Amino acid sequence: MRYLLDTNIISNATKPTPSQPLIEWMEEQMDEDLFISTLSLGEIRRGVLEKSAGKKRRQLEEWFHGPEGPQSLFRGRVLAFDEKAALIWARLMSEGTAAGRPRSAFDMVIAAIAEANDCVVVTDNEKHFPGVNILNPLRSARRRAATER
């Protein structure tokens, strides 16, 4: 299975104290099955650039450009919004409009990139991806914990 990580998953995984169920799920996956999108890369970079000058921003700059940053960790596994994804995006957006539930253009870019590359979107923002093939490792962990009780 191939997975496209939503930006919120990448952010969670890089927190000083990331979600334990997420880390456990990621450890079970093969690196070559985990991808990020060019949009997520841009969103992460934007977050770094919007930080005020100072120690925290310097640390984020070092992380972003360093061996643990997204470009290094996902080298060769950054998926682009290409022609195929653009056509899928148009369909996803029009389906939302037709159903009377407009969709976020950014979220549907990620969904379209995932579909174009046979990936499942990994997110904990399930409501942002209606009708899209998603996996929420945080919810799956909560369900497992509930059934084990």
Short mmCIF file of N, CA, C and O in Angstrom, two decimals:
data_model
loop_
_atom_site.label_atom_id
_atom_site.label_comp_id
_atom_site.label_asym_id
_atom_site.label_seq_id
_atom_site.Cartn_x
_atom_site.Cartn_y
_atom_site.Cartn_z
N MET A 1 0.85 -1.17 0.00
CA MET A 1 0.00 0.00 0.00
C MET A 1 0.90 1.24 0.00
O MET A 1 1.90 1.28 0.68
N ARG A 2 0.47 2.24 -0.75
CA ARG A 2 1.18 3.52 -0.81
C ARG A 2 0.36 4.58 -0.09
O ARG A 2 -0.86 4.60 -0.22
N TYR A 3 1.04 5.43 0.67
CA TYR A 3 0.37 6.43 1.49
C TYR A 3 0.91 7.82 1.20
O TYR A 3 2.13 8.03 1.13
N LEU A 4 0.00 8.78 1.05
CA LEU A 4 0.36 10.19 0.91
C LEU A 4 0.03 10.87 2.24
O LEU A 4 -1.14 10.91 2.64
N LEU A 5 1.05 11.36 2.91
CA LEU A 5 0.87 11.96 4.22
C LEU A 5 0.37 13.40 4.08
O LEU A 5 0.99 14.21 3.40
N ASP A 6 -0.73 13.70 4.74
CA ASP A 6 -1.26 15.06 4.78
C ASP A 6 -0.30 15.91 5.62
O ASP A 6 0.43 15.40 6.47
N THR A 7 -0.34 17.19 5.41
CA THR A 7 0.55 18.11 6.11
C THR A 7 0.40 17.98 7.62
O THR A 7 1.39 18.02 8.36
N ASN A 8 -0.83 17.79 8.11
CA ASN A 8 -1.02 17.69 9.56
C ASN A 8 -0.34 16.45 10.14
O ASN A 8 0.07 16.46 11.30
N ILE A 9 -0.20 15.42 9.37
CA ILE A 9 0.49 14.21 9.83
C ILE A 9 1.99 14.47 9.94
O ILE A 9 2.64 14.09 10.92
N ILE A 10 2.54 15.15 8.96
CA ILE A 10 3.96 15.49 8.98
C ILE A 10 4.24 16.40 10.18
O ILE A 10 5.22 16.20 10.91
N SER A 11 3.37 17.39 10.38
CA SER A 11 3.54 18.31 11.51
C SER A 11 3.50 17.56 12.84
O SER A 11 4.30 17.81 13.73
N ASN A 12 2.55 16.65 12.97
CA ASN A 12 2.42 15.87 14.20
C ASN A 12 3.68 15.04 14.44
O ASN A 12 4.21 15.01 15.55
N ALA A 13 4.16 14.38 13.40
CA ALA A 13 5.32 13.49 13.53
C ALA A 13 6.59 14.24 13.90
O ALA A 13 7.52 13.64 14.45
N THR A 14 6.65 15.53 13.60
CA THR A 14 7.87 16.30 13.88
C THR A 14 7.76 17.15 15.14
O THR A 14 8.68 17.90 15.45
N LYS A 15 6.68 17.02 15.88
CA LYS A 15 6.53 17.75 17.14
C LYS A 15 7.54 17.19 18.16
O LYS A 15 7.96 16.03 18.06
N PRO A 16 7.88 17.99 19.16
CA PRO A 16 8.76 17.46 20.22
C PRO A 16 8.19 16.20 20.87
O PRO A 16 8.92 15.29 21.22
N THR A 17 6.86 16.15 21.02
CA THR A 17 6.20 14.95 21.54
C THR A 17 5.10 14.55 20.56
O THR A 17 3.94 14.94 20.72
N PRO A 18 5.46 13.77 19.53
CA PRO A 18 4.45 13.38 18.54
C PRO A 18 3.47 12.36 19.11
O PRO A 18 3.71 11.74 20.14
N SER A 19 2.36 12.19 18.40
CA SER A 19 1.35 11.21 18.79
C SER A 19 1.96 9.81 18.75
O SER A 19 2.48 9.38 17.73
N GLN A 20 1.87 9.11 19.85
CA GLN A 20 2.45 7.76 19.93
C GLN A 20 1.80 6.80 18.93
O GLN A 20 2.50 6.06 18.25
N PRO A 21 0.45 6.80 18.78
CA PRO A 21 -0.14 5.91 17.78
C PRO A 21 0.35 6.22 16.37
O PRO A 21 0.55 5.30 15.57
N LEU A 22 0.56 7.49 16.05
CA LEU A 22 1.08 7.85 14.74
C LEU A 22 2.48 7.31 14.55
O LEU A 22 2.80 6.72 13.51
N ILE A 23 3.34 7.50 15.53
CA ILE A 23 4.72 7.01 15.44
C ILE A 23 4.73 5.49 15.28
O ILE A 23 5.46 4.94 14.46
N GLU A 24 3.88 4.81 16.03
CA GLU A 24 3.80 3.34 15.93
C GLU A 24 3.35 2.93 14.53
O GLU A 24 3.90 1.99 13.95
N TRP A 25 2.35 3.64 13.99
CA TRP A 25 1.88 3.31 12.64
C TRP A 25 2.99 3.54 11.63
O TRP A 25 3.23 2.69 10.76
N MET A 26 3.68 4.68 11.73
CA MET A 26 4.74 5.00 10.77
C MET A 26 5.88 3.99 10.85
O MET A 26 6.45 3.62 9.83
N GLU A 27 6.20 3.51 12.05
CA GLU A 27 7.27 2.52 12.21
C GLU A 27 6.91 1.19 11.54
O GLU A 27 7.80 0.43 11.15
N GLU A 28 5.62 0.92 11.39
CA GLU A 28 5.16 -0.32 10.74
C GLU A 28 5.25 -0.24 9.22
O GLU A 28 5.12 -1.25 8.54
N GLN A 29 5.43 0.97 8.68
CA GLN A 29 5.42 1.18 7.23
C GLN A 29 6.84 1.14 6.67
O GLN A 29 7.80 1.48 7.35
N MET A 30 6.93 0.77 5.41
CA MET A 30 8.20 0.83 4.69
C MET A 30 8.37 2.26 4.19
O MET A 30 7.41 2.86 3.69
N ASP A 31 9.58 2.80 4.32
CA ASP A 31 9.82 4.18 3.87
C ASP A 31 9.37 4.39 2.43
O ASP A 31 8.79 5.43 2.11
N GLU A 32 9.62 3.42 1.57
CA GLU A 32 9.28 3.59 0.15
C GLU A 32 7.78 3.64 -0.13
O GLU A 32 7.36 3.95 -1.24
N ASP A 33 6.96 3.37 0.89
CA ASP A 33 5.51 3.45 0.74
C ASP A 33 4.92 4.76 1.25
O ASP A 33 3.72 4.98 1.16
N LEU A 34 5.77 5.62 1.82
CA LEU A 34 5.32 6.89 2.39
C LEU A 34 5.75 8.04 1.50
O LEU A 34 6.93 8.17 1.16
N PHE A 35 4.79 8.90 1.14
CA PHE A 35 5.03 10.01 0.23
C PHE A 35 4.48 11.30 0.84
O PHE A 35 3.62 11.26 1.71
N ILE A 36 4.98 12.43 0.35
CA ILE A 36 4.39 13.72 0.65
C ILE A 36 4.11 14.41 -0.69
O ILE A 36 4.65 14.01 -1.72
N SER A 37 3.29 15.43 -0.65
CA SER A 37 2.97 16.17 -1.87
C SER A 37 3.80 17.46 -1.93
O SER A 37 4.28 17.95 -0.91
N THR A 38 3.90 17.99 -3.14
CA THR A 38 4.57 19.28 -3.29
C THR A 38 3.82 20.35 -2.51
O THR A 38 4.43 21.28 -1.97
N LEU A 39 2.49 20.22 -2.41
CA LEU A 39 1.71 21.20 -1.64
C LEU A 39 2.10 21.15 -0.17
O LEU A 39 2.30 22.20 0.46
N SER A 40 2.22 19.96 0.39
CA SER A 40 2.63 19.84 1.80
C SER A 40 4.03 20.42 2.01
O SER A 40 4.28 21.10 3.01
N LEU A 41 4.92 20.14 1.08
CA LEU A 41 6.27 20.70 1.18
C LEU A 41 6.18 22.23 1.22
O LEU A 41 6.83 22.88 2.05
N GLY A 42 5.36 22.81 0.36
CA GLY A 42 5.18 24.25 0.34
C GLY A 42 4.54 24.77 1.62
O GLY A 42 4.93 25.82 2.14
N GLU A 43 3.55 24.05 2.14
CA GLU A 43 2.89 24.48 3.38
C GLU A 43 3.88 24.48 4.55
O GLU A 43 3.87 25.38 5.39
N ILE A 44 4.72 23.46 4.60
CA ILE A 44 5.72 23.39 5.67
C ILE A 44 6.71 24.54 5.55
O ILE A 44 7.02 25.23 6.53
N ARG A 45 7.20 24.79 4.33
CA ARG A 45 8.15 25.88 4.11
C ARG A 45 7.52 27.22 4.46
O ARG A 45 8.16 28.06 5.10
N ARG A 46 6.28 27.41 4.07
CA ARG A 46 5.57 28.65 4.40
C ARG A 46 5.52 28.84 5.91
O ARG A 46 5.75 29.95 6.43
N GLY A 47 5.23 27.77 6.66
CA GLY A 47 5.19 27.85 8.12
C GLY A 47 6.51 28.29 8.71
O GLY A 47 6.55 29.09 9.65
N VAL A 48 7.61 27.80 8.14
CA VAL A 48 8.94 28.20 8.60
C VAL A 48 9.16 29.68 8.29
O VAL A 48 9.60 30.45 9.15
N LEU A 49 8.86 30.08 7.07
CA LEU A 49 9.10 31.46 6.65
C LEU A 49 8.25 32.47 7.40
O LEU A 49 8.64 33.63 7.55
N GLU A 50 7.09 32.05 7.87
CA GLU A 50 6.20 32.97 8.58
C GLU A 50 6.54 33.13 10.06
O GLU A 50 5.96 33.98 10.74
N LYS A 51 7.47 32.31 10.56
CA LYS A 51 7.92 32.47 11.95
C LYS A 51 8.71 33.76 12.08
O LYS A 51 9.45 34.14 11.17
N SER A 52 8.57 34.42 13.20
CA SER A 52 9.36 35.62 13.45
C SER A 52 10.84 35.25 13.54
O SER A 52 11.18 34.14 13.96
N ALA A 53 11.69 36.19 13.15
CA ALA A 53 13.13 35.97 13.24
C ALA A 53 13.49 35.65 14.69
O ALA A 53 12.93 36.22 15.61
N GLY A 54 14.39 34.71 14.85
CA GLY A 54 14.81 34.35 16.20
C GLY A 54 15.26 32.91 16.25
O GLY A 54 15.41 32.23 15.22
N LYS A 55 15.47 32.43 17.46
CA LYS A 55 16.01 31.09 17.70
C LYS A 55 15.12 29.99 17.10
O LYS A 55 15.61 29.09 16.43
N LYS A 56 13.81 30.08 17.34
CA LYS A 56 12.89 29.04 16.86
C LYS A 56 12.91 28.96 15.33
O LYS A 56 12.96 27.87 14.76
N ARG A 57 12.91 30.12 14.68
CA ARG A 57 12.94 30.10 13.22
C ARG A 57 14.26 29.51 12.72
O ARG A 57 14.27 28.73 11.77
N ARG A 58 15.37 29.87 13.34
CA ARG A 58 16.68 29.30 12.94
C ARG A 58 16.67 27.78 13.08
O ARG A 58 17.15 27.06 12.22
N GLN A 59 16.09 27.30 14.18
CA GLN A 59 16.01 25.84 14.39
C GLN A 59 15.16 25.18 13.31
O GLN A 59 15.52 24.12 12.79
N LEU A 60 14.04 25.81 12.99
CA LEU A 60 13.18 25.26 11.94
C LEU A 60 13.87 25.30 10.58
O LEU A 60 13.74 24.35 9.79
N GLU A 61 14.59 26.36 10.28
CA GLU A 61 15.35 26.46 9.02
C GLU A 61 16.38 25.33 8.95
O GLU A 61 16.51 24.67 7.91
N GLU A 62 17.10 25.12 10.04
CA GLU A 62 18.11 24.04 10.07
C GLU A 62 17.45 22.69 9.87
O GLU A 62 17.95 21.84 9.14
N TRP A 63 16.33 22.48 10.55
CA TRP A 63 15.61 21.21 10.39
C TRP A 63 15.14 21.05 8.95
O TRP A 63 15.35 20.00 8.34
N PHE A 64 14.49 22.08 8.40
CA PHE A 64 13.91 21.99 7.06
C PHE A 64 14.98 21.64 6.02
O PHE A 64 14.74 20.81 5.14
N HIS A 65 16.14 22.26 6.11
CA HIS A 65 17.20 22.04 5.12
C HIS A 65 18.13 20.89 5.48
O HIS A 65 18.96 20.49 4.66
N GLY A 66 18.00 20.35 6.68
CA GLY A 66 18.91 19.31 7.15
C GLY A 66 18.48 17.91 6.80
O GLY A 66 17.49 17.68 6.10
N PRO A 67 19.22 16.94 7.32
CA PRO A 67 18.97 15.52 6.99
C PRO A 67 17.66 14.96 7.53
O PRO A 67 17.19 13.93 7.06
N GLU A 68 17.04 15.64 8.50
CA GLU A 68 15.75 15.21 9.04
C GLU A 68 14.59 16.00 8.45
O GLU A 68 13.43 15.78 8.81
N GLY A 69 14.89 16.95 7.56
CA GLY A 69 13.86 17.76 6.93
C GLY A 69 13.11 16.98 5.86
O GLY A 69 13.54 15.92 5.41
N PRO A 70 11.97 17.51 5.43
CA PRO A 70 11.12 16.77 4.49
C PRO A 70 11.77 16.49 3.14
O PRO A 70 11.54 15.42 2.57
N GLN A 71 12.57 17.39 2.63
CA GLN A 71 13.20 17.14 1.33
C GLN A 71 14.20 15.99 1.41
O GLN A 71 14.33 15.21 0.46
N SER A 72 14.89 15.88 2.53
CA SER A 72 15.85 14.78 2.70
C SER A 72 15.13 13.47 3.01
O SER A 72 15.41 12.45 2.39
N LEU A 73 14.21 13.52 3.98
CA LEU A 73 13.52 12.29 4.39
C LEU A 73 12.69 11.69 3.26
O LEU A 73 12.55 10.47 3.19
N PHE A 74 12.12 12.54 2.41
CA PHE A 74 11.24 12.05 1.34
C PHE A 74 11.85 12.20 -0.04
O PHE A 74 11.13 12.22 -1.03
N ARG A 75 13.18 12.25 -0.11
CA ARG A 75 13.86 12.37 -1.41
C ARG A 75 13.37 11.29 -2.36
O ARG A 75 13.33 10.11 -2.01
N GLY A 76 12.90 11.71 -3.52
CA GLY A 76 12.37 10.78 -4.51
C GLY A 76 10.94 10.35 -4.25
O GLY A 76 10.37 9.56 -5.00
N ARG A 77 10.35 10.87 -3.16
CA ARG A 77 8.98 10.49 -2.79
C ARG A 77 8.12 11.73 -2.52
O ARG A 77 7.26 11.73 -1.66
N VAL A 78 8.38 12.79 -3.28
CA VAL A 78 7.56 14.01 -3.22
C VAL A 78 6.75 14.03 -4.51
O VAL A 78 7.31 14.13 -5.61
N LEU A 79 5.44 13.89 -4.38
CA LEU A 79 4.56 13.77 -5.54
C LEU A 79 4.01 15.13 -5.95
O LEU A 79 3.55 15.90 -5.10
N ALA A 80 4.01 15.38 -7.25
CA ALA A 80 3.61 16.68 -7.79
C ALA A 80 2.16 16.69 -8.26
O ALA A 80 1.57 15.66 -8.58
N PHE A 81 1.63 17.90 -8.31
CA PHE A 81 0.31 18.14 -8.89
C PHE A 81 0.51 18.27 -10.39
O PHE A 81 0.90 19.32 -10.90
N ASP A 82 0.29 17.18 -11.10
CA ASP A 82 0.55 17.14 -12.54
C ASP A 82 -0.77 17.13 -13.32
O ASP A 82 -1.85 17.35 -12.75
N GLU A 83 -0.68 16.89 -14.62
CA GLU A 83 -1.87 16.92 -15.47
C GLU A 83 -2.93 15.91 -15.03
O GLU A 83 -4.12 16.24 -14.96
N LYS A 84 -2.51 14.69 -14.71
CA LYS A 84 -3.46 13.66 -14.27
C LYS A 84 -4.15 14.10 -12.98
O LYS A 84 -5.38 13.99 -12.85
N ALA A 85 -3.37 14.61 -12.03
CA ALA A 85 -3.94 15.07 -10.76
C ALA A 85 -4.87 16.26 -10.99
O ALA A 85 -5.91 16.38 -10.32
N ALA A 86 -4.54 17.13 -11.93
CA ALA A 86 -5.38 18.31 -12.21
C ALA A 86 -6.77 17.88 -12.68
O ALA A 86 -7.78 18.47 -12.27
N LEU A 87 -6.83 16.87 -13.51
CA LEU A 87 -8.13 16.40 -14.00
C LEU A 87 -8.94 15.73 -12.89
O LEU A 87 -10.17 15.89 -12.82
N ILE A 88 -8.26 15.02 -12.02
CA ILE A 88 -8.94 14.40 -10.87
C ILE A 88 -9.44 15.50 -9.93
O ILE A 88 -10.56 15.44 -9.42
N TRP A 89 -8.60 16.52 -9.70
CA TRP A 89 -8.98 17.65 -8.84
C TRP A 89 -10.26 18.30 -9.35
O TRP A 89 -11.17 18.59 -8.56
N ALA A 90 -10.35 18.51 -10.65
CA ALA A 90 -11.54 19.13 -11.23
C ALA A 90 -12.78 18.29 -10.92
O ALA A 90 -13.84 18.83 -10.54
N ARG A 91 -12.68 16.98 -11.05
CA ARG A 91 -13.80 16.10 -10.74
C ARG A 91 -14.17 16.17 -9.27
O ARG A 91 -15.35 16.31 -8.91
N LEU A 92 -13.18 16.10 -8.38
CA LEU A 92 -13.45 16.15 -6.94
C LEU A 92 -14.12 17.46 -6.54
O LEU A 92 -15.07 17.47 -5.76
N MET A 93 -13.63 18.56 -7.08
CA MET A 93 -14.21 19.87 -6.76
C MET A 93 -15.64 19.97 -7.27
O MET A 93 -16.53 20.45 -6.57
N SER A 94 -15.89 19.49 -8.51
CA SER A 94 -17.23 19.60 -9.07
C SER A 94 -18.20 18.67 -8.34
O SER A 94 -19.38 19.01 -8.18
N GLU A 95 -17.73 17.52 -7.88
CA GLU A 95 -18.60 16.62 -7.10
C GLU A 95 -19.05 17.28 -5.80
O GLU A 95 -20.21 17.16 -5.40
N GLY A 96 -18.14 17.98 -5.15
CA GLY A 96 -18.49 18.69 -3.92
C GLY A 96 -19.52 19.78 -4.18
O GLY A 96 -20.50 19.93 -3.44
N THR A 97 -19.32 20.52 -5.25
CA THR A 97 -20.25 21.59 -5.62
C THR A 97 -21.63 21.00 -5.93
O THR A 97 -22.66 21.51 -5.46
N ALA A 98 -21.64 19.93 -6.72
CA ALA A 98 -22.92 19.30 -7.10
C ALA A 98 -23.67 18.76 -5.89
O ALA A 98 -24.90 18.78 -5.86
N ALA A 99 -22.92 18.32 -4.87
CA ALA A 99 -23.55 17.78 -3.66
C ALA A 99 -23.94 18.89 -2.68
O ALA A 99 -24.50 18.61 -1.61
N GLY A 100 -23.64 20.14 -3.03
CA GLY A 100 -23.96 21.25 -2.15
C GLY A 100 -23.00 21.38 -0.98
O GLY A 100 -23.31 22.03 0.02
N ARG A 101 -21.84 20.73 -1.10
CA ARG A 101 -20.82 20.78 -0.04
C ARG A 101 -19.47 21.11 -0.68
O ARG A 101 -18.65 20.22 -0.94
N PRO A 102 -19.24 22.40 -0.92
CA PRO A 102 -17.97 22.79 -1.54
C PRO A 102 -16.79 22.26 -0.73
O PRO A 102 -16.86 22.16 0.50
N ARG A 103 -15.73 21.89 -1.42
CA ARG A 103 -14.56 21.30 -0.79
C ARG A 103 -13.39 22.29 -0.82
O ARG A 103 -13.31 23.14 -1.70
N SER A 104 -12.49 22.11 0.11
CA SER A 104 -11.28 22.93 0.16
C SER A 104 -10.40 22.61 -1.05
O SER A 104 -10.07 21.44 -1.29
N ALA A 105 -10.05 23.64 -1.80
CA ALA A 105 -9.20 23.43 -2.98
C ALA A 105 -7.87 22.81 -2.59
O ALA A 105 -7.38 21.89 -3.28
N PHE A 106 -7.26 23.27 -1.50
CA PHE A 106 -5.96 22.71 -1.09
C PHE A 106 -6.08 21.24 -0.70
O PHE A 106 -5.27 20.41 -1.11
N ASP A 107 -7.10 20.91 0.09
CA ASP A 107 -7.26 19.50 0.49
C ASP A 107 -7.53 18.62 -0.72
O ASP A 107 -7.03 17.49 -0.79
N MET A 108 -8.29 19.13 -1.68
CA MET A 108 -8.57 18.33 -2.87
C MET A 108 -7.35 18.21 -3.79
O MET A 108 -7.24 17.25 -4.54
N VAL A 109 -6.41 19.14 -3.71
CA VAL A 109 -5.14 18.97 -4.43
C VAL A 109 -4.42 17.75 -3.86
O VAL A 109 -3.95 16.88 -4.61
N ILE A 110 -4.37 17.65 -2.55
CA ILE A 110 -3.73 16.49 -1.91
C ILE A 110 -4.48 15.21 -2.28
O ILE A 110 -3.87 14.20 -2.65
N ALA A 111 -5.81 15.25 -2.23
CA ALA A 111 -6.60 14.06 -2.59
C ALA A 111 -6.37 13.67 -4.05
O ALA A 111 -6.25 12.48 -4.36
N ALA A 112 -6.30 14.64 -4.93
CA ALA A 112 -6.09 14.36 -6.35
C ALA A 112 -4.70 13.78 -6.61
O ALA A 112 -4.55 12.84 -7.39
N ILE A 113 -3.69 14.31 -5.95
CA ILE A 113 -2.33 13.77 -6.08
C ILE A 113 -2.32 12.33 -5.59
O ILE A 113 -1.72 11.45 -6.23
N ALA A 114 -3.00 12.07 -4.48
CA ALA A 114 -3.06 10.70 -3.95
C ALA A 114 -3.72 9.76 -4.94
O ALA A 114 -3.18 8.70 -5.27
N GLU A 115 -4.88 10.15 -5.46
CA GLU A 115 -5.59 9.28 -6.41
C GLU A 115 -4.78 9.06 -7.68
O GLU A 115 -4.71 7.95 -8.20
N ALA A 116 -4.14 10.10 -8.18
CA ALA A 116 -3.35 9.99 -9.40
C ALA A 116 -2.16 9.06 -9.24
O ALA A 116 -1.66 8.50 -10.22
N ASN A 117 -1.72 8.87 -8.00
CA ASN A 117 -0.54 8.04 -7.73
C ASN A 117 -0.87 6.78 -6.93
O ASN A 117 0.02 6.16 -6.34
N ASP A 118 -2.15 6.39 -6.93
CA ASP A 118 -2.60 5.18 -6.24
C ASP A 118 -2.18 5.15 -4.77
O ASP A 118 -1.64 4.15 -4.29
N CYS A 119 -2.43 6.26 -4.08
CA CYS A 119 -2.10 6.37 -2.66
C CYS A 119 -3.37 6.57 -1.84
O CYS A 119 -4.36 7.11 -2.33
N VAL A 120 -3.29 6.19 -0.59
CA VAL A 120 -4.31 6.48 0.41
C VAL A 120 -3.83 7.74 1.14
O VAL A 120 -2.66 7.85 1.49
N VAL A 121 -4.73 8.68 1.36
CA VAL A 121 -4.38 9.89 2.11
C VAL A 121 -4.36 9.54 3.60
O VAL A 121 -5.32 8.99 4.13
N VAL A 122 -3.26 9.87 4.26
CA VAL A 122 -3.14 9.66 5.70
C VAL A 122 -3.33 11.02 6.35
O VAL A 122 -2.56 11.95 6.11
N THR A 123 -4.39 11.14 7.15
CA THR A 123 -4.75 12.41 7.77
C THR A 123 -5.52 12.15 9.05
O THR A 123 -6.11 11.09 9.21
N ASP A 124 -5.53 13.14 9.94
CA ASP A 124 -6.48 13.06 11.04
C ASP A 124 -7.53 14.16 10.90
O ASP A 124 -8.31 14.41 11.80
N ASN A 125 -7.58 14.76 9.72
CA ASN A 125 -8.62 15.72 9.36
C ASN A 125 -9.62 15.05 8.42
O ASN A 125 -9.79 15.45 7.28
N GLU A 126 -10.27 14.03 8.91
CA GLU A 126 -11.16 13.24 8.07
C GLU A 126 -12.25 14.06 7.40
O GLU A 126 -12.57 13.83 6.24
N LYS A 127 -12.80 15.03 8.11
CA LYS A 127 -13.91 15.82 7.54
C LYS A 127 -13.46 16.67 6.36
O LYS A 127 -14.28 17.09 5.56
N HIS A 128 -12.17 16.88 6.20
CA HIS A 128 -11.65 17.67 5.07
C HIS A 128 -11.61 16.86 3.78
O HIS A 128 -11.39 17.43 2.71
N PHE A 129 -11.79 15.55 3.87
CA PHE A 129 -11.63 14.67 2.71
C PHE A 129 -12.85 13.78 2.48
O PHE A 129 -12.74 12.56 2.42
N PRO A 130 -14.04 14.38 2.32
CA PRO A 130 -15.24 13.55 2.13
C PRO A 130 -15.17 12.76 0.82
O PRO A 130 -14.79 13.28 -0.22
N GLY A 131 -15.49 11.48 0.92
CA GLY A 131 -15.52 10.62 -0.26
C GLY A 131 -14.15 10.23 -0.78
O GLY A 131 -14.04 9.64 -1.85
N VAL A 132 -13.10 10.52 -0.02
CA VAL A 132 -11.73 10.23 -0.45
C VAL A 132 -11.22 9.02 0.34
O VAL A 132 -11.57 8.84 1.52
N ASN A 133 -10.39 8.21 -0.29
CA ASN A 133 -9.80 7.04 0.37
C ASN A 133 -8.76 7.53 1.37
O ASN A 133 -7.68 7.97 0.98
N ILE A 134 -9.12 7.48 2.67
CA ILE A 134 -8.22 7.98 3.71
C ILE A 134 -7.96 6.93 4.78
O ILE A 134 -8.70 5.95 4.90
N LEU A 135 -6.92 7.19 5.55
CA LEU A 135 -6.59 6.40 6.73
C LEU A 135 -6.23 7.39 7.82
O LEU A 135 -5.43 8.31 7.58
N ASN A 136 -6.82 7.22 8.99
CA ASN A 136 -6.49 8.04 10.14
C ASN A 136 -5.86 7.12 11.18
O ASN A 136 -6.58 6.45 11.91
N PRO A 137 -4.53 7.08 11.25
CA PRO A 137 -3.90 6.17 12.20
C PRO A 137 -4.21 6.53 13.65
O PRO A 137 -4.16 5.67 14.52
N LEU A 138 -4.57 7.77 13.92
CA LEU A 138 -4.92 8.16 15.28
C LEU A 138 -6.28 7.59 15.66
O LEU A 138 -6.46 7.08 16.76
N ARG A 139 -7.23 7.63 14.74
CA ARG A 139 -8.55 7.06 15.00
C ARG A 139 -8.46 5.53 15.08
O ARG A 139 -9.07 4.91 15.93
N SER A 140 -7.70 4.93 14.19
CA SER A 140 -7.54 3.48 14.20
C SER A 140 -7.00 3.02 15.55
O SER A 140 -7.44 2.03 16.10
N ALA A 141 -6.05 3.79 16.09
CA ALA A 141 -5.47 3.45 17.39
C ALA A 141 -6.52 3.58 18.49
O ALA A 141 -6.59 2.74 19.39
N ARG A 142 -7.36 4.62 18.40
CA ARG A 142 -8.42 4.79 19.41
C ARG A 142 -9.41 3.64 19.34
O ARG A 142 -9.87 3.14 20.36
N ARG A 143 -9.76 3.21 18.12
CA ARG A 143 -10.68 2.08 17.98
C ARG A 143 -10.08 0.80 18.56
O ARG A 143 -10.75 0.05 19.23
N ARG A 144 -8.78 0.56 18.26
CA ARG A 144 -8.12 -0.64 18.80
C ARG A 144 -8.13 -0.61 20.31
O ARG A 144 -8.42 -1.62 20.96
N ALA A 145 -7.83 0.54 20.91
CA ALA A 145 -7.80 0.66 22.36
C ALA A 145 -9.19 0.40 22.96
O ALA A 145 -9.31 -0.27 23.99
N ALA A 146 -10.23 0.89 22.31
CA ALA A 146 -11.60 0.69 22.80
C ALA A 146 -12.00 -0.78 22.74
O ALA A 146 -12.67 -1.27 23.64
N THR A 147 -11.60 -1.47 21.69
CA THR A 147 -11.99 -2.89 21.55
C THR A 147 -11.16 -3.78 22.46
O THR A 147 -11.58 -4.88 22.78
N GLU A 148 -9.99 -3.31 22.89
CA GLU A 148 -9.14 -4.12 23.77
C GLU A 148 -9.59 -4.02 25.22
O GLU A 148 -9.13 -4.79 26.05
N ARG A 149 -10.47 -3.09 25.53
CA ARG A 149 -10.93 -2.90 26.92
C ARG A 149 -11.94 -3.93 27.33
O ARG A 149 -12.65 -4.54 26.69
#
